[in-house]
Amino acid sequence: MSTQNTESCVINAPVDKVWAALRKQDFKFWSLVKSVELPESTSEVGGVRITTYTDGTVQKHRLVEYSELKRSLTYELIDSVPPVTTLSAQHSFRVYPVTANDSAYVQWRSTFSSDDSAAAVADSKYKKLDALAELAKSLEK
């Protein structure tokens, strides 16, 4: 049985602006990310990006689902140096319009294999919350 963690927020910016920031997958808004090497097409399923974090961790993620229509993307972890404790991890973003005030609702869901620890899932929760706060700060009107 897998474990899921979902975090979300409302960002006071138009949905297209928020989606534009996430669809690039460069995570420039997130202070934990040092650099990202992107494939030629960031919307091509199968493309692999390499993310280097400020703590020196380097991870490879493969895009497994992408939709402009739904403003969503899903990627999976395929390699990590140093290694992570989970056999499988998928992460999904989805951006919805909030029509009442021209803002955006962002959902970030992760699904981990059953071998992942409660501590790792909790760590993921707080990193998501911090990243979403930084995304909002970088985009809000």
Short mmCIF file of C-alpha atoms in Angstrom, two decimals:
data_model
loop_
_atom_site.label_atom_id
_atom_site.label_comp_id
_atom_site.label_asym_id
_atom_site.label_seq_id
_atom_site.Cartn_x
_atom_site.Cartn_y
_atom_site.Cartn_z
CA MET A 1 0.00 0.00 0.00
CA SER A 2 1.37 3.41 -0.96
CA THR A 3 1.49 6.54 1.15
CA GLN A 4 0.27 9.91 -0.10
CA ASN A 5 0.86 13.45 1.01
CA THR A 6 -1.02 16.43 -0.48
CA GLU A 7 -0.45 20.09 0.25
CA SER A 8 -2.14 23.07 -1.34
CA CYS A 9 -2.51 26.83 -1.23
CA VAL A 10 -4.27 29.73 -2.88
CA ILE A 11 -1.93 32.13 -4.65
CA ASN A 12 -3.05 35.68 -5.28
CA ALA A 13 -2.02 35.65 -8.95
CA PRO A 14 -3.79 34.67 -12.19
CA VAL A 15 -3.91 30.95 -12.90
CA ASP A 16 -1.94 31.30 -16.16
CA LYS A 17 0.89 33.10 -14.37
CA VAL A 18 1.09 30.38 -11.71
CA TRP A 19 0.95 27.59 -14.30
CA ALA A 20 3.68 29.31 -16.33
CA ALA A 21 5.97 29.22 -13.28
CA LEU A 22 5.32 25.52 -12.56
CA ARG A 23 5.19 24.10 -16.08
CA LYS A 24 8.82 25.08 -16.71
CA GLN A 25 9.89 22.74 -13.88
CA ASP A 26 12.92 24.89 -13.10
CA PHE A 27 11.82 25.54 -9.48
CA LYS A 28 13.54 28.95 -9.50
CA PHE A 29 11.11 30.09 -6.81
CA TRP A 30 12.31 27.48 -4.29
CA SER A 31 15.32 28.35 -2.12
CA LEU A 32 16.24 24.64 -1.60
CA VAL A 33 16.97 24.25 -5.33
CA LYS A 34 20.44 25.29 -6.45
CA SER A 35 20.09 24.46 -10.15
CA VAL A 36 18.05 22.46 -12.65
CA GLU A 37 19.21 20.94 -15.94
CA LEU A 38 16.16 20.69 -18.18
CA PRO A 39 15.53 18.59 -21.29
CA GLU A 40 14.90 20.44 -24.57
CA SER A 41 11.14 20.13 -24.11
CA THR A 42 9.84 20.39 -20.56
CA SER A 43 6.40 19.19 -21.68
CA GLU A 44 7.53 16.00 -23.43
CA VAL A 45 6.61 12.90 -21.46
CA GLY A 46 9.75 10.88 -20.80
CA GLY A 47 11.98 13.93 -20.49
CA VAL A 48 14.44 13.84 -17.59
CA ARG A 49 15.47 16.84 -15.52
CA ILE A 50 18.36 16.89 -13.08
CA THR A 51 17.85 18.91 -9.92
CA THR A 52 20.70 19.89 -7.62
CA TYR A 53 19.63 20.98 -4.14
CA THR A 54 21.47 23.36 -1.84
CA ASP A 55 22.46 20.47 0.46
CA GLY A 56 24.33 18.81 -2.45
CA THR A 57 21.68 16.16 -3.23
CA VAL A 58 21.29 15.52 -6.97
CA GLN A 59 18.10 13.90 -8.24
CA LYS A 60 16.83 12.84 -11.65
CA HIS A 61 13.10 13.12 -12.34
CA ARG A 62 11.24 11.79 -15.38
CA LEU A 63 8.08 13.52 -16.59
CA VAL A 64 5.33 10.87 -16.80
CA GLU A 65 2.25 13.03 -17.40
CA TYR A 66 1.69 16.55 -18.72
CA SER A 67 -1.49 18.45 -19.59
CA GLU A 68 -1.83 22.05 -20.66
CA LEU A 69 -5.61 21.61 -20.62
CA LYS A 70 -5.69 20.48 -16.98
CA ARG A 71 -2.66 22.59 -16.00
CA SER A 72 -1.05 19.54 -14.47
CA LEU A 73 2.16 17.56 -14.53
CA THR A 74 3.48 14.44 -12.82
CA TYR A 75 7.07 13.36 -12.49
CA GLU A 76 8.78 10.41 -10.84
CA LEU A 77 12.08 10.12 -9.05
CA ILE A 78 14.42 7.83 -11.00
CA ASP A 79 17.78 8.44 -9.30
CA SER A 80 19.19 10.22 -6.27
CA VAL A 81 22.70 10.87 -4.96
CA PRO A 82 22.80 10.24 -2.09
CA PRO A 83 20.19 7.48 -2.38
CA VAL A 84 16.74 7.97 -0.85
CA THR A 85 15.02 5.40 1.34
CA THR A 86 11.94 4.90 -0.85
CA LEU A 87 11.69 2.60 -3.86
CA SER A 88 9.19 4.82 -5.65
CA ALA A 89 8.02 8.43 -5.51
CA GLN A 90 5.69 10.32 -7.86
CA HIS A 91 4.90 14.01 -7.51
CA SER A 92 2.02 15.87 -9.18
CA PHE A 93 1.16 19.53 -9.53
CA ARG A 94 -2.24 20.80 -10.56
CA VAL A 95 -3.30 24.44 -10.84
CA TYR A 96 -6.97 25.45 -10.73
CA PRO A 97 -8.50 28.88 -11.32
CA VAL A 98 -10.25 30.62 -8.44
CA THR A 99 -12.74 32.66 -10.44
CA ALA A 100 -14.08 34.74 -7.54
CA ASN A 101 -10.90 36.82 -7.36
CA ASP A 102 -8.66 35.80 -10.31
CA SER A 103 -6.30 33.78 -8.14
CA ALA A 104 -5.04 30.20 -8.36
CA TYR A 105 -5.39 27.09 -6.23
CA VAL A 106 -2.26 24.93 -6.36
CA GLN A 107 -2.22 21.29 -5.31
CA TRP A 108 1.00 19.28 -4.90
CA ARG A 109 0.50 15.57 -4.29
CA SER A 110 3.19 12.96 -3.71
CA THR A 111 2.72 9.21 -3.72
CA PHE A 112 5.43 7.12 -2.10
CA SER A 113 5.90 3.35 -2.09
CA SER A 114 4.94 1.55 1.08
CA ASP A 115 8.55 1.21 2.22
CA ASP A 116 8.87 4.96 2.85
CA SER A 117 9.13 6.07 6.47
CA ALA A 118 6.71 8.33 8.30
CA ALA A 119 9.60 10.75 8.89
CA ALA A 120 10.29 11.02 5.15
CA VAL A 121 6.62 11.68 4.39
CA ALA A 122 6.50 14.34 7.14
CA ASP A 123 9.67 15.94 5.72
CA SER A 124 7.99 16.02 2.30
CA LYS A 125 4.96 17.76 3.83
CA TYR A 126 6.96 20.60 5.33
CA LYS A 127 9.16 21.04 2.27
CA LYS A 128 6.02 21.32 0.12
CA LEU A 129 4.52 23.92 2.45
CA ASP A 130 7.73 25.98 2.35
CA ALA A 131 8.00 25.67 -1.44
CA LEU A 132 4.37 26.70 -1.98
CA ALA A 133 4.87 29.72 0.29
CA GLU A 134 7.96 30.70 -1.73
CA LEU A 135 6.05 30.21 -5.00
CA ALA A 136 3.28 32.47 -3.73
CA LYS A 137 5.75 35.13 -2.60
CA SER A 138 7.43 35.11 -6.01
CA LEU A 139 4.16 35.53 -7.94
CA GLU A 140 1.65 37.46 -5.90
CA LYS A 141 0.39 40.81 -7.13
#
